[in-house]
Short mmCIF file of C-alpha atoms and ligand atoms in Angstrom, two decimals:
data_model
loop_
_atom_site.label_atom_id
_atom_site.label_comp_id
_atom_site.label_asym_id
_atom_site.label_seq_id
_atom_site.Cartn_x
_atom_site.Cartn_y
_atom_site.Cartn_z
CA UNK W 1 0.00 0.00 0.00
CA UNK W 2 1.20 3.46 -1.03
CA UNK W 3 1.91 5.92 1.96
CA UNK W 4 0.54 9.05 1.08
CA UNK W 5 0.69 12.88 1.71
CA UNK W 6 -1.57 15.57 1.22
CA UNK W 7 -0.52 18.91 1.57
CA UNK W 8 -2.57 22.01 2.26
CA UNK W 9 -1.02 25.21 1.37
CA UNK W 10 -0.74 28.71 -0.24
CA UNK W 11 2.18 27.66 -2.50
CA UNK W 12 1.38 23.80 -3.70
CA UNK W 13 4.36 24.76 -6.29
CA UNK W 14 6.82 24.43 -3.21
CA UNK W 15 6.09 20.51 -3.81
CA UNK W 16 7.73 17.61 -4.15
CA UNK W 17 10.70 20.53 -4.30
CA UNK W 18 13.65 18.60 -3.29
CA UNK W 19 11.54 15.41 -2.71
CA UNK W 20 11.14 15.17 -6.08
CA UNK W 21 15.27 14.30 -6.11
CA UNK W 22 17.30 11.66 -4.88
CA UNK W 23 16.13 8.60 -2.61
CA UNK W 24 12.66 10.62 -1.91
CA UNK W 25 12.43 11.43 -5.78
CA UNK W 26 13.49 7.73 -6.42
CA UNK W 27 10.80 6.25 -4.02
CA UNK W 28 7.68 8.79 -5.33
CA UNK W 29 8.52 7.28 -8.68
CA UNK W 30 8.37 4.03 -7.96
CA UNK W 31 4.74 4.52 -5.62
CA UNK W 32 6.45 3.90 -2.57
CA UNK W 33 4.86 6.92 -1.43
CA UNK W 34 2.52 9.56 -3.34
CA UNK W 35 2.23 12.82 -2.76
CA UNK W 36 -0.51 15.85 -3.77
CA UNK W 37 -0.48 19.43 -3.07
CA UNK W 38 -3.38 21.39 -3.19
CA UNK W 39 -4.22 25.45 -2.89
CA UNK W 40 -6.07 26.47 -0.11
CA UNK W 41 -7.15 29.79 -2.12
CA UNK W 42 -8.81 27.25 -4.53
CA UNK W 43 -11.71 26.33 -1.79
CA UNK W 44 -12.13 30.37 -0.99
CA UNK W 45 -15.97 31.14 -2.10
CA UNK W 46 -15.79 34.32 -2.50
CA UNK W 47 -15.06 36.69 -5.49
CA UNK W 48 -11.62 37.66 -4.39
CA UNK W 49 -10.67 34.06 -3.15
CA UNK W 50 -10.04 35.33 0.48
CA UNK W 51 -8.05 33.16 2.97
CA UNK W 52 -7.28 35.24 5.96
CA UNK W 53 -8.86 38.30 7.91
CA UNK W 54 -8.09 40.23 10.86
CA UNK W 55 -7.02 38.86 14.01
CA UNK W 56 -9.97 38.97 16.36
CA UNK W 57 -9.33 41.63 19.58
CA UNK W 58 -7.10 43.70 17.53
CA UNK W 59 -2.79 43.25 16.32
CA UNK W 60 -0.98 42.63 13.82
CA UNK W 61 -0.78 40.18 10.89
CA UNK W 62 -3.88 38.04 9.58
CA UNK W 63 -5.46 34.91 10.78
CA UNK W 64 -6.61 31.99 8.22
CA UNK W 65 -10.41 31.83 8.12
CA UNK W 66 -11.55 28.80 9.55
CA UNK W 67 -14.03 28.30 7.03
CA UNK W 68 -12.16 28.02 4.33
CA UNK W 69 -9.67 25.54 5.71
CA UNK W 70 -12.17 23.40 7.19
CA UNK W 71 -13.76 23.08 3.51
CA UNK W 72 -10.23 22.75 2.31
CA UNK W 73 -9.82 19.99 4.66
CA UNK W 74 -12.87 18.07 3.81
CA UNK W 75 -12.26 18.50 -0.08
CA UNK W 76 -8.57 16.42 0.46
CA UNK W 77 -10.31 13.78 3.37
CA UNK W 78 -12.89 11.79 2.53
CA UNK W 79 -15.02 10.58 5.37
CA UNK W 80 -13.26 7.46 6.87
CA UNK W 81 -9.92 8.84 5.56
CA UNK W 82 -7.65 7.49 8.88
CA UNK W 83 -4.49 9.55 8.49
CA UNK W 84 -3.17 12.08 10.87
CA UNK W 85 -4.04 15.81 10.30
CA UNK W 86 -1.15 17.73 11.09
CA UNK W 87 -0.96 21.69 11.24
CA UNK W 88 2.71 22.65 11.32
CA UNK W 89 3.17 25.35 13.27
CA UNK W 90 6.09 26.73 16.03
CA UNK W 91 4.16 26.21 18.87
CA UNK W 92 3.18 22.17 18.26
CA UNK W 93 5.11 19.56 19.92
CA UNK W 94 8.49 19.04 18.62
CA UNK W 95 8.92 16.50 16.16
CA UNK W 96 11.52 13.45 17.12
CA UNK W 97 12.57 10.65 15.37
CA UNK W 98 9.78 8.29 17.57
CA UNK W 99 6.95 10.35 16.18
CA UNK W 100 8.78 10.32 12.60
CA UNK W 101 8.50 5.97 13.67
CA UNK W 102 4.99 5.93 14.15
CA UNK W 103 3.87 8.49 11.26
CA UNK W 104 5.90 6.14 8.52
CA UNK W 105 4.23 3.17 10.21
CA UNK W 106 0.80 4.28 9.16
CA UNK W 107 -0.84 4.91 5.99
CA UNK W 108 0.49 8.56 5.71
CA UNK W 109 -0.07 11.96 6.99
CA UNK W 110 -2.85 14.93 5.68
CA UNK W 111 -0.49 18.34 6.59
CA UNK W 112 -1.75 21.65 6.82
CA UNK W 113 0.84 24.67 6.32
CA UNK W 114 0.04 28.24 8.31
CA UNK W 115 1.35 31.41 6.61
CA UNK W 116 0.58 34.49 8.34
CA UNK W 117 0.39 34.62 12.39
CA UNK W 118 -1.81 31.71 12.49
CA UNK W 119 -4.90 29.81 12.02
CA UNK W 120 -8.39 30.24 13.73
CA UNK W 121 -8.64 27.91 16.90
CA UNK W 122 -11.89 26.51 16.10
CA UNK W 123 -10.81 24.95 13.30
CA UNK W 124 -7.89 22.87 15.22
CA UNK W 125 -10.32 22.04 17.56
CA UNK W 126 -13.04 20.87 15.35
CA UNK W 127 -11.00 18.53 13.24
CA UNK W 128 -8.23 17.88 16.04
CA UNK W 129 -5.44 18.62 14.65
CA UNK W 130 -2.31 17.84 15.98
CA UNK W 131 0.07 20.71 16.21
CA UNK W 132 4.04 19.88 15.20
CA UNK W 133 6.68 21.73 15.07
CA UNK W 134 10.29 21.08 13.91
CA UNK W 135 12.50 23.13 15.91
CA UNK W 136 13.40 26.35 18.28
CA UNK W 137 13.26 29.24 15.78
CA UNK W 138 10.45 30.63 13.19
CA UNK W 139 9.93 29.84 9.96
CA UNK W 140 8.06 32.39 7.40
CA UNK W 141 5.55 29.16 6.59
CA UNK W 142 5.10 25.60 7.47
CA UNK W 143 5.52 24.61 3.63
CA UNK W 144 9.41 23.73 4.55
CA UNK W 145 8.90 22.52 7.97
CA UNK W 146 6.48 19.97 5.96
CA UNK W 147 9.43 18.94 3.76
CA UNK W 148 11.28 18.11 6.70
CA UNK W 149 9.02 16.03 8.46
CA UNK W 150 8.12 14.20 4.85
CA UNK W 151 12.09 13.74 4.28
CA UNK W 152 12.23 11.85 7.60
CA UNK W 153 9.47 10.16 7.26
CA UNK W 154 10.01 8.67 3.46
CA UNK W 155 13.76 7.48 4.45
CA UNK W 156 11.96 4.93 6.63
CA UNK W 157 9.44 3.53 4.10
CA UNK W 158 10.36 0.01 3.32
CA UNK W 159 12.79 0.03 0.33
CA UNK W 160 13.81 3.39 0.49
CA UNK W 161 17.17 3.13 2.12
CA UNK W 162 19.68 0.99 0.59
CA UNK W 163 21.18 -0.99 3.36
CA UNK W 164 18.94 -2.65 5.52
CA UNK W 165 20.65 -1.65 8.45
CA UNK W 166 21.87 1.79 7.97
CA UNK W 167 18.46 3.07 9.35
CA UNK W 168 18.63 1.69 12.72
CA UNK W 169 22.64 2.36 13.76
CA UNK W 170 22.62 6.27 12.61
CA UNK W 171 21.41 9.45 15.44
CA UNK W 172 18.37 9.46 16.91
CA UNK W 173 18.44 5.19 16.23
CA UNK W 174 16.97 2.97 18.94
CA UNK W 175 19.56 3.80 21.44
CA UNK W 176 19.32 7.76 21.48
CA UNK W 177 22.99 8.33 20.87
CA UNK W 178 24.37 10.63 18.64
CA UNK W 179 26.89 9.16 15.64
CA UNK W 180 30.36 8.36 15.94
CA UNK W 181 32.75 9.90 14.07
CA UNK W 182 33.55 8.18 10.20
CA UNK W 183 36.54 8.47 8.29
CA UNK W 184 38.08 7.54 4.55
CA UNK W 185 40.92 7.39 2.57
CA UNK W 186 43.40 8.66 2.21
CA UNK W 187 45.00 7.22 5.28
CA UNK W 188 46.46 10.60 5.50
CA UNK W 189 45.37 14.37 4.50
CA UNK W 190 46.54 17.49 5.16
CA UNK W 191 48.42 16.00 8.07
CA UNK W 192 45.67 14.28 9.74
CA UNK W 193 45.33 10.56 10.37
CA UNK W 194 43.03 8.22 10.89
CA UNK W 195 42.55 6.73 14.85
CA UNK W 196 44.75 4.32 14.56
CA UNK W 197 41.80 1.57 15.97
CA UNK W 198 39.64 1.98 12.85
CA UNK W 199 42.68 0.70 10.57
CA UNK W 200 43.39 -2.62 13.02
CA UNK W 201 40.76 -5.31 12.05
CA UNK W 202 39.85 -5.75 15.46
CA UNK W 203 35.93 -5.32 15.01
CA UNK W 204 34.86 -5.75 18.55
CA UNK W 205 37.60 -3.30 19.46
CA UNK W 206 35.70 -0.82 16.67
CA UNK W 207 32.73 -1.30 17.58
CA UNK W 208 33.60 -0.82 21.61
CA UNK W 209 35.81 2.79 20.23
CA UNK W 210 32.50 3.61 18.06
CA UNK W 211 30.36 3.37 21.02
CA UNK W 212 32.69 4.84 23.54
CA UNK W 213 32.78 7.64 20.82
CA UNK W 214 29.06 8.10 20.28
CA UNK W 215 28.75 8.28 24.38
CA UNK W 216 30.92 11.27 25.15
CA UNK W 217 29.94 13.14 21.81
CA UNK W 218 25.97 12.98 22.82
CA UNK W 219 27.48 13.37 26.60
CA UNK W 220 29.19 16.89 25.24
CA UNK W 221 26.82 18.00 22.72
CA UNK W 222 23.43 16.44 24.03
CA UNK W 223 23.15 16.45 27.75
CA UNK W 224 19.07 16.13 27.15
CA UNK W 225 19.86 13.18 24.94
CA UNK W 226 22.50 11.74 27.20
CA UNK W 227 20.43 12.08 30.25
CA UNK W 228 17.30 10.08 28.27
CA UNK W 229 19.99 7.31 27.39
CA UNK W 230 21.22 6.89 30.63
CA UNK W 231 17.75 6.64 32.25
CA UNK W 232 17.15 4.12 29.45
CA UNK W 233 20.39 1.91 30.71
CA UNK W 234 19.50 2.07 34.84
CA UNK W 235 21.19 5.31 35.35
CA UNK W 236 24.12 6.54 36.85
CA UNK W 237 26.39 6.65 33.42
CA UNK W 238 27.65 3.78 31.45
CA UNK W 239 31.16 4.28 32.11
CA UNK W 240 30.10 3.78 35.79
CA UNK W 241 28.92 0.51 34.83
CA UNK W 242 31.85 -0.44 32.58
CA UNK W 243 34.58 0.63 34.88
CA UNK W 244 36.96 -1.28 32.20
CA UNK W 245 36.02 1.11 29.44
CA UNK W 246 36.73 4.52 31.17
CL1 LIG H 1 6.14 23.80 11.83
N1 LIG H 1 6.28 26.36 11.23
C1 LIG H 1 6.86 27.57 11.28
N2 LIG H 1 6.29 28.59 10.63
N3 LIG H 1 7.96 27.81 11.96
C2 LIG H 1 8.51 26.77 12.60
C3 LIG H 1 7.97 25.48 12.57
C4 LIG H 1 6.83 25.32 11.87
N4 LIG H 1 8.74 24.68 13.32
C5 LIG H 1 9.72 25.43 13.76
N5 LIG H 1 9.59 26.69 13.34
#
């Protein structure tokens, strides 16, 4: 069964965009996944095609009538249709590579952008939406956000990655660590080697260095993601465990 995406927006041009390329591009070719992007100024009734008015109780910027969306909406789910509705925006939750999991698991994902300073309440509430965002910092629209959240989601459908396994050892995998380090030939540029463990043979050394490397860079760079991991292995840090491996 194709996964599918509909998209709601002001500028259906902005897709596939870079979906259309690469492993993404590959996959929508093949049906892996489908994708369609429709105008929410198409479902406006009126003779100018209006969208938006002015924010109730007074400020600045518009609002997106709730109307309009909600017959956008309708026009792109049919009754019975069982995929999420998601309205992008920078106050949702924040989007992590579990909920990323779960929205590739299922049949696909109906995603609503925002331009302007928002979207009327009523209509989140009415079709209960649920509000994602990707990240700490504001976007002009939720058309890119969407891309993002489709990129990581396609990667995952079956077939879509070439190794079988490069999915679940990468950041963000089933173990909440951040990468390792990788290196290449030449043995040697600009001065700089390669650790000298990677070039040995000794795979369970490697893969006791890789670890020991993903550890302190998510330790370093991560302390919310270190502090999830450790909770996740009894606590108290794994070097504390493995007394050996310090
Ligand atoms: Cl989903 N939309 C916008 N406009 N800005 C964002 C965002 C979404 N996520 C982070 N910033």
């Amino acid at each position: 069964m194709t996964w599918r995406a509909s998209i709601l927006t002001l500028f259906p041009e902005m897709f596939p965009g870079p979906l259309g390329l690469s492993l993404a591009g590959r996959a929508l070719a093949g049906g892996t996944w489908a994708l369609d992007a429709h105008d929410i100024r198409s479902f406006a009734t009126d003779r100018h095609r209006t969208v938006d008015d002015t924010p109730a109780g007074g400020g600045a910027g518009m609002v997106m009538r709730p109307d309009v969306l909600d017959t956008a909406i309708g026009g792109v789910m049919p009754e019975g249709d069982t995929r999420p509705l998601i309205y992008l925006t920078p106050r949702g939750r924040l989007l992590d590579q579990s909920m990323v999991r779960s929205l590739a698991e299922g049949p696909g994902c109906v995603l609503l952008c925002g331009r302007y300073e928002g979207i009327d309440q009523r209509v989140i509430d009415a079709r209960d939406m649920v509000e994602v965002s990707i990240g700490d910092y504001v976007l002009s629209g939720g058309e890119t956000a969407a891309l993002v959240l489709l990129d990581a989601c396609i990667r995952l459908l079956p077939g879509v990655m070439g190794a079988a396994d490069s999915a679940a050892e990468e950041s963000h995998g089933a173990e909440g660590l951040l990468e390792y380090p990788h290196y290449t030939r030449p043995a040697e540029w600009q001065g700089r080697t390669i650790p000298d463990v990677l070039l040995s043979g000794h795979h369970a050394e490697i893969a006791r260095w890789r670890r020991a490397e993903s550890e302190k860079i998510t330790r370093e760079r991560r302390p919310d993601l270190w502090a999830r991991h450790d909770a996740m292995h009894g606590g108290a840090g794994a070097i504390a465990r493995h007394p050996a491996a310090a």
